[in-house]
Coordinates of C-alpha atoms in Angstrom, one line a residue:
M1 CA 21.0 -14.4 -21.9
I2 CA 20.3 -15.1 -18.2
G3 CA 17.7 -12.8 -16.6
K4 CA 17.2 -14.4 -13.3
L5 CA 18.8 -17.4 -11.3
K6 CA 16.9 -19.5 -8.7
G7 CA 18.8 -22.0 -6.7
I8 CA 20.8 -22.7 -3.5
V9 CA 23.7 -20.5 -2.3
D10 CA 26.9 -22.5 -2.2
S11 CA 29.2 -20.1 -1.0
C12 CA 29.8 -16.2 -0.6
Y13 CA 32.9 -14.1 -1.1
H14 CA 33.7 -10.4 -0.7
D15 CA 32.4 -9.5 -4.3
H16 CA 30.5 -12.3 -5.5
V17 CA 28.4 -15.5 -4.7
I18 CA 28.2 -18.9 -6.1
I19 CA 24.7 -20.1 -6.9
D20 CA 24.1 -23.8 -7.3
V21 CA 21.3 -24.5 -9.9
G22 CA 20.6 -28.1 -10.6
G23 CA 24.3 -28.9 -9.9
V24 CA 25.7 -26.2 -12.1
G25 CA 27.5 -23.5 -10.1
Y26 CA 27.1 -20.0 -11.5
L27 CA 29.5 -17.2 -10.3
V28 CA 27.8 -13.8 -9.7
F29 CA 29.0 -10.4 -8.8
C30 CA 27.0 -8.6 -6.4
S31 CA 27.0 -5.6 -4.2
S32 CA 27.6 -5.9 -0.5
R33 CA 24.1 -4.9 0.1
T34 CA 22.9 -8.1 -1.9
L35 CA 25.6 -10.2 -0.4
A36 CA 24.4 -9.4 3.1
N37 CA 21.0 -11.1 2.2
L38 CA 22.6 -14.4 1.2
T39 CA 23.6 -17.2 3.3
P40 CA 25.1 -20.6 2.2
G41 CA 22.5 -23.2 2.1
D42 CA 19.5 -21.0 1.6
S43 CA 17.2 -20.8 -1.5
V44 CA 17.6 -17.7 -3.5
M45 CA 16.4 -16.0 -6.5
L46 CA 18.5 -13.1 -7.9
L47 CA 17.8 -11.0 -10.8
I48 CA 20.7 -11.2 -13.3
E49 CA 22.3 -8.6 -15.9
T50 CA 24.5 -10.6 -18.1
H51 CA 27.6 -9.0 -19.6
V52 CA 29.0 -10.8 -22.8
R53 CA 32.6 -9.8 -23.9
E54 CA 35.1 -11.5 -26.4
D55 CA 37.0 -12.7 -23.4
H56 CA 34.4 -13.5 -20.7
I57 CA 30.8 -13.5 -19.7
H58 CA 29.9 -12.0 -16.4
L59 CA 26.8 -12.2 -14.4
Y60 CA 25.8 -9.4 -11.9
G61 CA 23.0 -10.4 -9.4
F62 CA 20.5 -8.2 -7.6
Y63 CA 18.2 -8.9 -4.7
S64 CA 15.7 -6.4 -5.7
S65 CA 14.6 -4.7 -9.1
E66 CA 15.4 -1.3 -7.8
E67 CA 18.9 -2.1 -7.3
K68 CA 19.2 -3.7 -10.9
S69 CA 17.7 -0.7 -12.5
T70 CA 19.9 1.6 -10.5
F71 CA 23.0 -0.5 -11.5
T72 CA 22.1 -0.3 -15.3
L73 CA 21.5 3.6 -14.8
L74 CA 24.8 4.1 -13.1
Q75 CA 26.6 2.6 -16.1
S76 CA 25.4 5.1 -18.6
V77 CA 27.7 7.5 -16.9
K78 CA 30.9 8.2 -18.7
G79 CA 33.8 6.5 -16.5
V80 CA 31.4 4.5 -14.4
G81 CA 31.7 0.7 -15.2
T82 CA 30.2 -2.3 -13.6
R83 CA 32.8 -2.5 -10.7
M84 CA 32.3 1.1 -9.9
S85 CA 28.4 0.7 -10.1
L86 CA 28.5 -2.1 -7.5
A87 CA 30.9 -0.3 -5.5
I88 CA 28.3 2.8 -5.4
L89 CA 25.4 0.4 -4.6
S90 CA 27.6 -1.3 -1.9
T91 CA 27.9 2.2 -0.2
L92 CA 24.4 3.7 -1.1
S93 CA 21.0 2.2 -1.4
P94 CA 18.9 3.0 -4.4
D95 CA 16.8 5.5 -2.3
E96 CA 19.9 7.0 -1.2
I97 CA 21.2 7.6 -4.6
S98 CA 17.8 9.0 -5.6
Y99 CA 18.0 11.4 -2.7
A100 CA 21.6 12.3 -3.5
L101 CA 20.6 13.0 -6.9
A102 CA 17.6 15.0 -6.1
I103 CA 19.6 17.5 -3.7
K104 CA 22.7 17.2 -6.0
D105 CA 24.8 15.9 -3.1
T106 CA 28.3 15.2 -4.4
T107 CA 29.6 14.3 -0.9
A108 CA 27.4 11.2 -0.9
F109 CA 28.9 9.8 -4.0
S110 CA 32.4 10.8 -2.9
R111 CA 32.1 8.4 0.2
V112 CA 32.5 5.5 -2.4
S113 CA 36.0 4.5 -2.9
G114 CA 37.3 5.5 -6.2
V115 CA 34.8 8.3 -6.8
G116 CA 36.4 11.8 -6.8
K117 CA 34.7 15.2 -6.8
K118 CA 34.7 15.3 -10.7
L119 CA 33.2 11.8 -11.0
A120 CA 30.5 12.6 -8.4
E121 CA 29.6 15.9 -10.2
R122 CA 29.4 13.9 -13.5
I123 CA 27.3 11.3 -11.9
I124 CA 24.7 13.9 -10.8
T125 CA 25.0 15.8 -13.9
E126 CA 24.3 13.0 -16.2
L127 CA 21.7 11.2 -14.2
K128 CA 19.7 14.1 -12.8
D129 CA 17.7 14.2 -15.9
K130 CA 17.2 10.5 -16.2
Y131 CA 16.3 10.3 -12.6
S132 CA 13.8 12.9 -13.2
S133 CA 12.2 11.4 -16.1
N134 CA 12.1 8.0 -14.4
Y135 CA 10.7 9.0 -11.1
I136 CA 9.4 12.6 -11.2
S137 CA 7.1 12.3 -14.3
E138 CA 4.2 11.5 -12.3
I139 CA 4.4 14.2 -9.9
P140 CA 2.1 17.0 -10.6
I141 CA 3.3 20.6 -10.6
T142 CA 2.7 22.0 -7.2
S143 CA 0.1 25.0 -6.6
S144 CA 2.6 27.0 -4.8
A145 CA 5.0 27.0 -7.9
G146 CA 2.8 29.3 -9.9
K147 CA 4.8 30.3 -13.1
D148 CA 8.2 30.8 -11.5
P149 CA 10.5 28.0 -12.8
R150 CA 12.8 28.2 -9.9
I151 CA 10.1 27.2 -7.5
N152 CA 8.8 24.8 -9.7
N153 CA 12.1 23.1 -9.9
I154 CA 12.6 23.2 -6.3
A155 CA 9.1 21.8 -5.8
I156 CA 9.6 18.9 -8.0
D157 CA 13.0 18.0 -6.7
S158 CA 12.0 18.1 -3.0
I159 CA 8.7 16.0 -3.8
S160 CA 10.8 13.4 -5.5
A161 CA 13.1 13.4 -2.7
L162 CA 10.5 12.8 -0.3
V163 CA 8.8 10.0 -2.4
A164 CA 12.4 8.3 -2.7
L165 CA 12.5 8.3 1.2
G166 CA 9.1 6.6 1.4
V167 CA 6.7 9.5 1.7
N168 CA 3.3 9.1 0.1
K169 CA 3.3 11.2 -3.0
A170 CA 0.1 13.2 -2.1
E171 CA 1.5 13.9 1.5
A172 CA 4.8 15.0 0.1
Q173 CA 3.1 17.2 -2.3
N174 CA 0.9 18.8 0.6
R175 CA 4.0 19.3 2.8
I176 CA 6.0 21.2 0.1
N177 CA 3.0 23.2 -0.8
T178 CA 2.5 24.4 2.6
L179 CA 6.2 25.1 3.1
L180 CA 6.4 27.0 -0.3
A181 CA 3.5 29.1 0.5
Q182 CA 5.2 30.1 3.8
D183 CA 8.6 31.0 2.3
K184 CA 9.2 31.1 -1.6
N185 CA 12.8 31.8 -1.2
I186 CA 13.5 28.7 0.8
S187 CA 16.6 26.5 -0.4
L188 CA 16.0 23.0 -1.5
N189 CA 18.1 21.4 1.3
E190 CA 16.1 23.4 4.0
L191 CA 12.8 22.7 2.2
I192 CA 13.5 18.7 2.4
K193 CA 14.8 19.0 5.9
L194 CA 11.5 21.0 7.1
A195 CA 9.3 18.6 5.2
L196 CA 10.8 15.7 7.0
K197 CA 10.5 17.1 10.3
N198 CA 6.7 17.7 9.6

């Protein structure tokens, strides 16, 4: 299996790139986000996910480990294959996907060509827990949550969304604690909006 390619960008196309590695050209499918970072003639290192089938071997390349792991995660959803995963990553960054999952935003995924409302709902339903276990497991319960499971869930979801957007974990928790102490009936969307304003 090929896990990484380091070479020269030979040529770029709308959904793939040719990487010259020691005179051998590797065709690598990429999202438009990764392709935007590639210029013919430049040296490049791409993380690779290799898919072997009876009739083909396909290479999928990623500029960052976050994009690669998100690509793998997306494919765990029923009805989402490699092409759909790349389409989603071409429209939404890993951070935007994390945020959409945290606030259950189906419209974000519906912006992707080929993703209808039902598939968007399925993506959120099937990935919400996986996303939570990967990104929220290290976030402690906020003191404002108390024993109320609804407040606890909102606190965790809002903190994870802020962290995904680049806010320091401790700072995110402080902001959410303060806002929940002021209004325990606040909605998730409003909580995140106010936390970002602060």
